[in-house]
XYZ file of C-alpha atoms in Angstrom:
692
model
C 0.000 0.000 0.000
C 1.504 3.381 -0.882
C 2.236 6.015 1.708
C -0.398 8.511 0.553
C -3.176 5.914 0.703
C -2.129 4.833 4.179
C -2.115 8.396 5.428
C -5.582 8.954 3.996
C -6.871 5.882 5.765
C -5.594 7.020 9.144
C -6.840 10.594 8.756
C -9.232 11.176 11.642
C -10.866 14.091 9.811
C -12.760 11.787 7.426
C -16.317 13.046 7.127
C -19.478 10.974 6.691
C -20.381 9.870 3.194
C -23.276 11.475 1.314
C -24.173 15.085 0.592
C -23.595 17.946 2.981
C -26.069 17.996 5.885
C -27.602 14.717 4.675
C -26.570 12.809 7.799
C -24.424 10.244 6.043
C -26.997 9.745 3.335
C -29.514 8.328 5.843
C -33.184 9.291 6.023
C -34.928 10.475 9.174
C -36.622 7.076 9.478
C -33.286 5.290 9.214
C -31.688 7.566 11.791
C -34.507 7.009 14.262
C -34.236 3.260 13.698
C -30.550 3.479 14.575
C -31.411 5.217 17.822
C -34.078 2.628 18.556
C -31.602 -0.213 18.039
C -29.097 1.446 20.334
C -31.706 2.019 23.036
C -32.988 -1.530 22.592
C -29.519 -2.933 23.184
C -28.959 -0.782 26.290
C -32.388 -1.618 27.680
C -31.790 -5.345 27.191
C -28.472 -4.998 29.016
C -30.185 -3.331 31.953
C -33.050 -5.845 32.020
C -30.651 -8.767 31.935
C -28.683 -7.378 34.855
C -31.942 -7.060 36.772
C -32.879 -10.661 36.017
C -29.440 -11.763 37.135
C -29.815 -9.962 40.469
C -33.163 -11.711 40.863
C -31.422 -15.077 40.512
C -33.145 -15.954 37.244
C -29.871 -16.380 35.368
C -26.172 -16.572 36.184
C -23.997 -14.568 33.828
C -23.999 -11.488 31.635
C -21.539 -9.475 29.541
C -22.841 -5.973 28.754
C -22.251 -4.066 25.537
C -23.185 -0.661 26.886
C -20.984 2.018 25.352
C -20.357 -0.015 22.198
C -23.791 0.440 20.632
C -23.006 3.074 17.998
C -20.132 1.146 16.443
C -21.992 -2.153 16.528
C -25.148 -0.822 14.928
C -23.089 0.919 12.251
C -21.503 -2.384 11.266
C -24.574 -4.559 11.747
C -26.468 -2.465 9.205
C -23.874 -3.310 6.535
C -24.616 -7.025 6.434
C -26.378 -8.536 3.443
C -28.665 -11.146 4.944
C -27.939 -14.669 3.786
C -24.889 -13.538 1.823
C -22.458 -12.075 4.333
C -21.133 -13.954 7.376
C -20.351 -12.707 10.870
C -18.173 -13.842 13.766
C -19.138 -11.383 16.520
C -17.721 -11.438 20.017
C -19.534 -11.591 23.332
C -20.182 -7.840 23.639
C -21.903 -7.581 20.239
C -25.565 -7.468 21.301
C -26.300 -4.272 19.360
C -24.614 -5.733 16.280
C -26.869 -8.789 16.430
C -29.987 -6.636 16.838
C -28.966 -4.482 13.878
C -28.326 -7.615 11.812
C -31.852 -8.842 12.493
C -31.946 -10.822 15.758
C -35.189 -10.427 17.720
C -35.194 -9.437 21.417
C -37.285 -12.534 22.145
C -34.484 -14.726 20.800
C -31.940 -12.796 22.857
C -33.877 -13.600 26.036
C -34.408 -17.242 25.102
C -30.646 -17.459 24.823
C -29.990 -15.436 27.970
C -32.317 -17.637 30.024
C -31.061 -20.916 28.467
C -34.463 -22.052 27.291
C -35.221 -25.105 25.185
C -36.050 -23.072 22.098
C -32.979 -20.852 22.343
C -32.193 -20.558 18.611
C -28.522 -19.891 19.242
C -27.497 -22.998 21.164
C -30.475 -24.670 22.833
C -29.276 -23.655 26.288
C -25.830 -25.199 25.856
C -23.683 -22.095 25.778
C -23.344 -19.227 28.255
C -25.301 -16.024 27.603
C -23.892 -13.487 25.142
C -22.438 -16.151 22.846
C -24.138 -15.134 19.636
C -25.286 -17.311 16.775
C -27.812 -17.412 13.957
C -28.137 -19.989 11.229
C -30.375 -17.622 9.282
C -27.874 -14.762 9.459
C -24.747 -16.892 8.831
C -23.426 -16.297 12.341
C -21.635 -19.476 13.520
C -22.060 -20.119 17.205
C -19.486 -18.305 19.313
C -17.135 -19.779 21.911
C -15.610 -18.247 25.041
C -11.873 -18.222 24.192
C -10.876 -14.797 22.934
C -9.451 -14.412 19.469
C -10.132 -17.905 18.112
C -12.861 -16.530 15.841
C -10.425 -14.509 13.702
C -8.966 -17.506 11.886
C -12.369 -19.075 11.354
C -13.605 -15.852 9.769
C -10.609 -15.948 7.433
C -11.432 -19.552 6.554
C -15.000 -18.667 5.665
C -13.779 -15.768 3.520
C -11.332 -18.112 1.801
C -14.185 -20.505 1.048
C -16.257 -17.682 -0.460
C -13.343 -16.613 -2.635
C -12.478 -20.110 -3.816
C -16.063 -20.832 -4.796
C -16.622 -17.429 -6.381
C -19.445 -16.647 -3.968
C -20.494 -13.135 -3.031
C -20.069 -12.108 0.561
C -18.026 -10.308 3.180
C -17.081 -11.822 6.537
C -17.324 -9.577 9.603
C -15.317 -10.469 12.699
C -14.980 -8.479 15.896
C -13.287 -8.411 19.265
C -12.137 -6.057 21.934
C -8.631 -4.644 21.848
C -7.480 -7.185 24.446
C -8.019 -10.149 22.132
C -5.659 -8.626 19.566
C -2.820 -9.649 21.881
C -3.525 -13.239 20.858
C -1.163 -14.584 18.216
C -4.087 -15.927 16.207
C -5.227 -12.358 15.525
C -1.965 -11.596 13.733
C -2.068 -14.945 11.932
C -5.558 -14.088 10.685
C -4.616 -10.606 9.490
C -1.560 -12.081 7.780
C -3.525 -14.752 5.904
C -6.372 -12.401 4.959
C -3.993 -9.699 3.726
C -1.797 -12.084 1.749
C -4.822 -13.657 0.022
C -6.798 -10.389 -0.325
C -9.751 -11.976 1.430
C -13.068 -10.150 2.003
C -12.817 -9.824 5.780
C -13.801 -6.812 7.858
C -12.102 -6.776 11.254
C -13.812 -4.548 13.829
C -11.759 -3.944 16.961
C -13.913 -2.316 19.616
C -11.299 -0.610 21.737
C -12.744 0.347 25.111
C -9.209 0.435 26.528
C -9.824 -2.269 29.152
C -9.265 -6.030 28.848
C -11.128 -6.789 32.071
C -8.744 -4.923 34.415
C -5.717 -4.569 32.122
C -5.470 -1.157 30.416
C -4.670 -0.990 26.717
C -1.218 0.484 27.262
C -0.246 -2.770 28.997
C -1.503 -4.789 26.017
C -0.459 -2.976 22.904
C 2.871 -1.774 21.501
C 1.375 0.340 18.713
C 1.833 4.100 18.656
C -0.596 5.576 21.194
C -1.554 1.944 21.998
C -3.341 1.756 18.654
C -4.171 -1.609 17.095
C -4.372 0.017 13.670
C -0.902 1.495 14.073
C 0.411 -1.914 15.056
C -0.612 -3.322 11.670
C 1.021 -0.790 9.376
C 3.163 -3.293 7.520
C 0.399 -5.524 6.141
C 0.021 -5.260 2.385
C -3.559 -4.942 1.047
C -4.984 -4.194 4.509
C -7.189 -1.095 4.580
C -6.934 0.450 8.056
C -9.250 2.919 9.757
C -9.316 4.482 13.187
C -12.522 6.143 14.301
C -14.322 7.615 17.287
C -16.684 4.704 17.810
C -19.162 6.615 19.949
C -19.917 8.888 16.979
C -22.468 6.918 14.992
C -22.389 8.917 11.738
C -18.620 8.939 11.524
C -18.443 5.210 12.344
C -21.232 4.401 9.894
C -19.285 6.135 7.124
C -16.173 4.148 7.978
C -18.170 0.898 8.148
C -19.567 1.518 4.676
C -16.084 2.192 3.334
C -14.662 -0.921 4.977
C -17.363 -3.216 3.567
C -17.099 -1.564 0.161
C -13.336 -2.147 0.069
C -13.736 -5.807 1.073
C -16.552 -6.388 -1.437
C -14.390 -5.092 -4.250
C -11.918 -7.899 -3.591
C -9.060 -5.572 -2.826
C -8.331 -7.166 0.528
C -9.420 -7.060 4.159
C -10.272 -3.930 6.136
C -9.597 -3.288 9.787
C -11.451 -0.688 11.792
C -10.357 0.297 15.263
C -13.375 1.939 16.865
C -12.664 3.782 20.108
C -15.631 3.059 22.352
C -16.361 3.184 26.076
C -17.168 0.495 28.609
C -19.958 1.917 30.708
C -20.557 -1.200 32.815
C -18.104 -3.692 34.320
C -16.523 -6.286 32.082
C -19.126 -8.845 33.112
C -21.522 -9.653 35.913
C -18.590 -11.360 37.658
C -16.530 -8.176 37.685
C -16.562 -4.831 39.540
C -14.615 -2.221 37.616
C -14.716 0.221 40.520
C -11.953 -1.872 42.086
C -9.443 -0.906 39.416
C -10.821 2.142 37.568
C -10.734 5.626 39.014
C -13.907 7.692 39.436
C -12.447 10.151 36.922
C -12.058 7.396 34.316
C -15.645 6.244 34.799
C -16.943 9.820 34.630
C -15.048 10.484 31.403
C -16.602 7.413 29.795
C -20.072 8.447 30.956
C -19.630 11.724 29.068
C -19.091 9.710 25.885
C -22.263 7.626 26.128
C -23.083 7.020 22.423
C -26.847 6.984 23.015
C -26.827 10.377 24.733
C -24.556 11.795 22.061
C -26.697 10.517 19.192
C -30.079 11.412 20.708
C -28.808 14.915 21.511
C -27.558 15.224 17.942
C -30.958 14.257 16.519
C -32.688 16.709 18.836
C -30.284 19.476 17.807
C -31.026 18.751 14.135
C -34.778 18.806 14.711
C -35.375 15.125 14.000
C -36.434 14.433 17.565
C -37.707 16.208 20.660
C -37.590 15.321 24.345
C -41.175 14.017 24.396
C -40.612 11.788 21.382
C -37.413 10.475 22.941
C -39.258 9.670 26.163
C -41.946 7.839 24.189
C -39.298 5.886 22.306
C -37.736 4.763 25.587
C -41.167 3.739 26.918
C -41.968 1.748 23.768
C -38.613 -0.042 23.850
C -38.872 -0.832 27.594
C -42.330 -2.281 27.054
C -41.056 -4.457 24.211
C -38.073 -5.626 26.234
C -40.144 -6.387 29.335
C -42.692 -8.307 27.288
C -39.930 -10.283 25.578
C -38.325 -11.138 28.908
C -41.633 -12.121 30.529
C -42.484 -14.314 27.567
C -39.077 -16.002 27.583
C -39.305 -16.696 31.317
C -42.429 -18.778 30.663
C -40.776 -20.920 28.011
C -39.705 -24.484 28.909
C -36.180 -25.423 29.889
C -34.304 -28.020 27.801
C -35.015 -31.688 28.550
C -32.149 -33.238 30.509
C -31.929 -36.025 27.933
C -30.851 -33.464 25.339
C -27.594 -32.804 27.210
C -25.740 -35.569 25.380
C -27.270 -35.101 21.941
C -25.303 -33.881 18.925
C -21.847 -34.664 20.227
C -21.485 -36.385 16.851
C -23.493 -36.315 13.643
C -26.876 -38.002 14.108
C -28.057 -37.705 10.514
C -27.350 -41.359 9.773
C -24.935 -40.573 6.948
C -22.222 -42.868 8.348
C -24.529 -45.866 8.436
C -25.623 -45.332 4.829
C -22.113 -45.721 3.424
C -21.112 -49.104 1.945
C -18.178 -50.514 3.885
C -15.572 -53.191 3.342
C -16.252 -53.925 -0.307
C -13.695 -53.685 -3.067
C -14.404 -54.939 -6.566
C -10.719 -55.394 -7.222
C -7.366 -55.343 -5.480
C -4.161 -54.146 -7.061
C -0.544 -54.832 -6.291
C 0.944 -54.498 -2.839
C 1.250 -50.865 -1.874
C 3.073 -49.066 0.921
C 1.037 -47.049 3.386
C 2.154 -43.590 2.302
C 1.170 -44.331 -1.289
C -2.191 -45.716 -0.172
C -2.835 -42.434 1.626
C -1.796 -40.496 -1.461
C -4.157 -42.522 -3.643
C -7.027 -42.096 -1.181
C -6.589 -38.324 -1.312
C -6.458 -38.372 -5.099
C -9.606 -40.493 -5.415
C -11.554 -38.361 -2.944
C -10.474 -35.100 -4.594
C -11.919 -36.543 -7.809
C -15.043 -37.771 -6.034
C -15.886 -34.542 -4.165
C -15.042 -31.098 -5.504
C -15.667 -29.607 -2.049
C -12.475 -31.210 -0.713
C -9.463 -28.914 -0.297
C -6.062 -30.156 0.839
C -3.584 -27.805 2.475
C -0.805 -27.588 5.040
C 2.914 -26.912 5.195
C 4.854 -28.077 2.109
C 1.977 -30.165 0.729
C 2.078 -28.701 -2.798
C 4.401 -29.899 -5.545
C 7.253 -30.071 -6.127
C 7.722 -31.062 -2.486
C 4.439 -32.941 -2.139
C 4.696 -33.201 1.641
C 7.768 -34.036 3.716
C 6.820 -37.725 3.416
C 5.401 -37.351 -0.159
C 1.864 -38.204 0.992
C 0.491 -35.368 -1.157
C 2.902 -35.767 -4.069
C 1.362 -34.951 -7.437
C -1.949 -33.675 -6.062
C -1.437 -29.964 -6.691
C -0.137 -30.765 -10.183
C -3.303 -32.701 -10.975
C -5.912 -30.626 -9.146
C -4.289 -27.216 -9.226
C -2.965 -24.934 -6.532
C -6.480 -23.704 -5.857
C -7.501 -27.024 -4.277
C -4.145 -28.297 -3.014
C -1.981 -25.527 -1.620
C 0.676 -24.590 0.885
C -0.307 -22.795 4.075
C 1.772 -20.508 6.264
C 3.888 -22.285 8.847
C 1.301 -21.804 11.569
C -0.653 -24.765 12.921
C -3.427 -22.743 14.559
C -3.919 -21.004 11.205
C -4.153 -24.317 9.379
C -6.867 -25.701 11.653
C -8.690 -22.418 12.325
C -8.947 -21.589 8.621
C -10.084 -25.160 7.909
C -12.875 -24.750 10.478
C -14.084 -21.573 8.794
C -14.022 -23.253 5.391
C -16.023 -26.211 6.682
C -18.642 -23.910 8.213
C -19.127 -22.482 4.722
C -19.781 -25.950 3.316
C -16.346 -27.131 2.175
C -14.474 -30.274 3.238
C -10.914 -29.355 4.213
C -8.290 -32.061 4.681
C -5.267 -30.491 6.317
C -1.852 -31.823 7.200
C 0.053 -31.044 10.369
C 3.618 -31.897 9.466
C 4.450 -33.771 12.691
C 2.331 -34.711 15.694
C 4.898 -32.970 17.872
C 3.926 -29.622 16.293
C 0.167 -29.835 16.588
C 0.036 -28.035 19.918
C -0.360 -24.445 18.584
C -3.619 -25.746 17.084
C -4.766 -27.425 20.284
C -7.208 -24.679 21.245
C -8.689 -24.546 17.756
C -9.246 -28.309 17.951
C -10.456 -28.666 21.546
C -12.447 -25.456 21.984
C -13.652 -24.943 18.420
C -13.508 -27.884 16.015
C -15.013 -30.544 18.265
C -17.456 -28.164 19.961
C -19.230 -26.568 17.007
C -21.941 -29.167 16.472
C -22.641 -29.531 20.180
C -22.578 -25.883 21.149
C -24.779 -24.899 18.210
C -27.315 -27.612 19.011
C -26.639 -29.193 15.610
C -27.023 -25.989 13.575
C -23.390 -25.956 12.430
C -20.908 -28.721 11.685
C -17.160 -28.780 11.053
C -16.196 -31.991 9.213
C -12.475 -31.224 8.982
C -9.956 -34.049 8.497
C -6.557 -33.469 10.149
C -3.795 -35.773 8.913
C -0.839 -36.090 11.278
C 2.331 -38.221 11.023
C 3.171 -39.599 14.485
C 5.334 -42.157 16.268
C 8.917 -43.181 16.834
C 11.329 -45.812 15.519
C 12.739 -43.333 12.962
C 15.485 -41.772 15.130
C 13.519 -38.548 15.224
C 14.407 -37.566 18.767
C 12.308 -35.634 21.220
C 10.330 -33.596 18.691
C 9.633 -35.966 15.812
C 8.520 -39.076 17.687
C 5.460 -38.298 19.798
C 2.268 -40.280 19.922
C -0.628 -37.942 20.625
C -3.780 -40.079 20.655
C -4.072 -40.045 24.457
C -4.401 -36.243 24.518
C -7.060 -36.105 21.835
C -9.059 -39.158 22.930
C -10.356 -36.966 25.754
C -12.348 -34.832 23.310
C -15.979 -35.856 22.753
C -16.918 -34.900 19.194
C -13.645 -35.985 17.564
C -13.075 -39.235 15.697
C -9.531 -40.661 15.798
C -8.151 -43.175 13.304
C -4.809 -44.940 13.717
C -4.332 -47.527 10.930
C -1.551 -50.127 10.916
C -1.419 -51.065 7.220
C -1.916 -49.639 3.742
C -5.406 -51.012 2.997
C -6.791 -49.865 6.336
C -5.207 -46.446 5.899
C -6.844 -46.031 2.523
C -10.262 -47.257 3.612
C -10.351 -45.214 6.813
C -9.107 -42.006 5.174
C -11.723 -42.265 2.437
C -14.420 -42.734 5.093
C -13.072 -39.769 7.063
C -13.452 -37.635 3.936
C -17.092 -38.645 3.515
C -18.586 -38.361 6.993
C -19.880 -35.227 8.711
C -17.682 -35.268 11.828
C -14.146 -33.976 12.418
C -11.441 -36.634 12.233
C -7.892 -36.758 13.567
C -6.123 -39.173 11.212
C -2.891 -40.492 12.708
C -0.281 -41.982 10.381
C 2.721 -43.773 11.851
C 5.821 -42.489 10.083
C 7.666 -45.724 10.790
C 5.045 -47.653 8.813
C 4.909 -45.378 5.766
C 7.273 -47.563 3.720
C 7.655 -50.725 5.791
C 7.201 -53.923 3.819
C 5.213 -55.553 6.630
C 2.666 -52.690 6.510
C 2.015 -53.159 2.794
C -1.146 -54.762 1.462
C -2.908 -55.269 -1.861
C -4.483 -51.947 -2.769
C -8.302 -51.862 -2.681
C -10.109 -49.909 -5.370
C -11.640 -46.435 -5.193
C -14.897 -47.714 -3.702
C -13.289 -49.184 -0.590
C -14.420 -47.638 2.701
C -13.834 -48.877 6.243
C -16.158 -48.059 9.143
C -14.919 -46.220 12.196
C -15.287 -48.222 15.404
C -14.711 -51.663 13.857
C -11.570 -53.483 15.011
C -9.702 -56.114 12.972
C -8.704 -59.540 14.280
C -5.109 -59.945 13.101
C -4.547 -63.433 14.514
C -6.900 -65.939 16.113
C -5.886 -67.227 19.524
C -7.101 -68.866 22.713
C -4.472 -68.296 25.413
C -4.077 -64.517 25.535
C -5.514 -61.395 23.937
C -3.391 -58.476 22.726
C -5.243 -55.212 22.231
C -3.204 -52.737 20.213
C -2.981 -50.380 17.223
C -0.525 -48.622 14.930
C 3.073 -49.861 14.792
C 2.532 -52.044 17.838
C 0.301 -54.333 15.759
C 3.374 -55.504 13.867
C 5.675 -55.626 16.885
C 3.052 -57.733 18.668
C 2.686 -59.977 15.622
C 6.401 -60.704 15.604
C 6.258 -61.578 19.313
C 3.135 -63.717 18.840
C 4.803 -65.638 16.014
C 7.713 -66.552 18.283
C 5.319 -67.589 21.055
C 3.380 -69.720 18.606
C 6.548 -71.652 17.880
C 6.651 -72.376 21.602
C 3.084 -73.668 21.652
C 1.161 -70.563 22.761
C -1.904 -69.145 21.009
C -2.093 -65.331 21.016
C -5.023 -63.367 19.594
C -4.236 -59.865 18.314
C -6.944 -57.218 17.977
C -6.027 -54.157 15.903
C -8.357 -51.381 17.063
C -7.861 -49.296 13.880
C -9.764 -46.385 15.456
C -9.309 -44.936 18.927
C -12.590 -43.073 18.786
C -14.988 -44.688 18.434
C -13.476 -47.623 20.301
C -14.689 -51.099 19.310
C -14.921 -52.368 22.871
C -17.277 -55.140 21.798
C -14.418 -56.771 19.893
C -12.116 -56.266 22.879
C -14.571 -57.829 25.318
C -15.313 -60.770 23.021
C -11.613 -61.609 22.791
C -10.958 -61.183 26.519
C -13.891 -63.401 27.458
C -12.478 -66.109 25.204
C -8.848 -66.065 26.381
C -9.105 -64.865 29.992
C -5.809 -62.996 29.769
C -5.111 -59.672 28.111
C -2.273 -57.247 27.386
C -2.953 -53.733 26.161
C -0.042 -52.461 24.088
C 0.637 -48.961 22.819
C 3.692 -46.945 21.831
C 2.929 -43.877 23.938
C 4.185 -43.482 27.490
C 2.690 -45.855 30.055
C 1.251 -43.267 32.422
C -2.060 -41.856 31.153
C -1.627 -43.426 27.723
C -4.807 -44.496 25.941
C -4.135 -48.070 26.992
C -5.058 -47.078 30.529
C -8.604 -46.337 29.363
C -8.868 -49.713 27.644
C -7.442 -51.522 30.668
C -9.873 -49.736 32.991
C -12.861 -50.739 30.885
C -11.685 -54.346 30.695
C -11.325 -54.460 34.478
C -14.727 -52.866 34.917
C -16.715 -54.808 32.335
C -14.870 -58.133 31.963
C -13.539 -58.742 35.465
C -15.289 -62.076 36.020
C -13.726 -63.498 32.842
C -10.126 -62.652 33.758
C -7.601 -65.266 34.872
C -4.814 -62.735 35.369
C -4.360 -59.004 35.921
C -4.767 -56.745 32.910
C -1.273 -55.866 31.736
C -0.140 -52.737 29.912
C 2.955 -52.631 27.733
C 4.094 -49.200 26.619
C 7.010 -46.801 26.365
C 8.833 -45.691 29.455
C 7.662 -42.437 30.993
C 10.313 -40.470 29.189
C 10.714 -38.310 26.102
C 12.045 -40.290 23.144
C 15.781 -39.585 22.759
C 17.706 -39.358 19.501
C 20.520 -41.889 19.934
C 19.369 -45.243 18.509
C 20.288 -47.242 21.603
C 18.488 -44.766 23.858
C 15.389 -44.736 21.620
C 15.380 -48.540 21.660
C 15.596 -48.531 25.453
C 12.564 -46.226 25.822
C 10.185 -47.626 23.200
C 8.361 -50.956 23.400
C 9.471 -53.429 20.737
C 8.930 -57.042 19.754
C 11.489 -58.388 22.212
C 10.083 -56.510 25.197
C 6.575 -57.498 24.141
C 7.619 -61.153 23.857
C 9.101 -61.150 27.368
C 6.044 -59.503 28.943
C 3.566 -61.730 27.124
C 5.516 -64.815 28.164
C 5.256 -63.804 31.803
C 1.521 -63.170 31.458
C 0.974 -66.539 29.760
C 2.689 -68.265 32.680
C 0.693 -66.380 35.316
């Protein structure tokens, strides 16, 4: 962006659009509607605080002082075309966009017919299927990347629309905010960022948050190419409305994202759990009270002859009556049934059960696992044009660090298979936003050890969307991740991560041990409506013992269906991933000694096929649970606990776990061998259990 343009953008003397004395091009009716929306928002705030004091609800975050900026931006939305990711203080924005006060109170009181979340989410977490407002979460700043993902989906599909996303100035301290601005600016995406700067992140003043000149968020972002930046007095409705129109116009033209820093005031405490008088001076509170946007705007309309004191009083009375009636009505509505508390953790549409599993019309030559994964991606990209593959280094000529995506961008183009920035939260957050807009992203995290920057996007966003929206929104993202040791990868290229993610209701986890299973499970993952973490053991990618004849393009495997690797009667081994093969080597040696070992390959961690586990345990009476992760709190502990709980009377020996030592995995080959479980250690432990 050239210097002159940047200076124009930051010029605080910008005047409202439209002709002189035409009030920003708005009619008297439109101006009075703006005032009504602002008063409606303030009155709802006050009513909700009253209901809270009466013990009829438990939490509230007010938006008082932000109304002018929010209404200005809410009026820009094209219903059904634009998308919005508001934050918890955006009540006035939602009202301006079209949300009814009755729906606000259904949500606030957590009633059964709450259209935002069915009583599942705390108050002030906005959502609307009709208005393209995906249900909001509590973590601050996570919404930025999702908004970018939705904008990317609109651009890739050539669909009209701008994506609005907002936060307070405090949330811009989150790294994901900068990642989002970076991606949106680089791709020239139609995103409008509204930062409502009230100068307080709960009790932390803006000067302790922000390194921009004069603690300005806009100033902090000077170096971003294609980013249109504005700074505006957000309590001045006409000035803010003019800026909002310019920001949306810029984004709609496809020139890039716009960011508006609106300086607003926080007239109430951060939330109902806070008392700002503890940390703000009386002078600070008095200064904010002088900038009340409703007083400023109503006085302006009176000065211009559009309103008089009596009409203003009548407007307040009409709004209070509406708000009180809406609250009284909502209080009489039924609460959610308790049985609904566990609904919509996963897709309940029945799509999974309608797929045809386990059938292949033909099998090809033996194929290694990494090639089977590559072929599955290729076949599904051909099958479904909504699938997009991206991540670090996935495009040609690299084709992924393990070549799992080799040739895909050459065949399908860089529009559908493309490299992302080196930022894991960006990869997953953008994928979530794309999926909310109807696409099917399949992303790659280069190593399991590096997935942790995306942990919040996965735990608090990806797996929660269906549940927290009461089934209004879904995020069927597939995350491919190479994991595991035995490759001399050291501390940061050898982790197994399934135990961390198995504790996330709403997420499916696959962990195949051979090429055919990898292909069938990945193809299923790309066809179902739930998010999937697809774990690929690096040590198996090209191992001869993990090869198998390649099934054809119609081959799908169900999640939650284990495979019996060997039949046995003396002992059951429950395992997955690379340990399937290490166990098989041990079992073969034991067979030569006259023992019969049954091996169950789980194939998926979630859902867990415990029926297959129990059936095997009841037959043999002895069981070892084997996994490559550390012993303490590994996923094997969950399996062992369930066996002890549900199969105790069938056991002839204690349930044994065989796993890695409770240590990071070191680099030196002899040290790695000492830490990890292998066929020899497994043989010794199984022999002891057989003799018990």
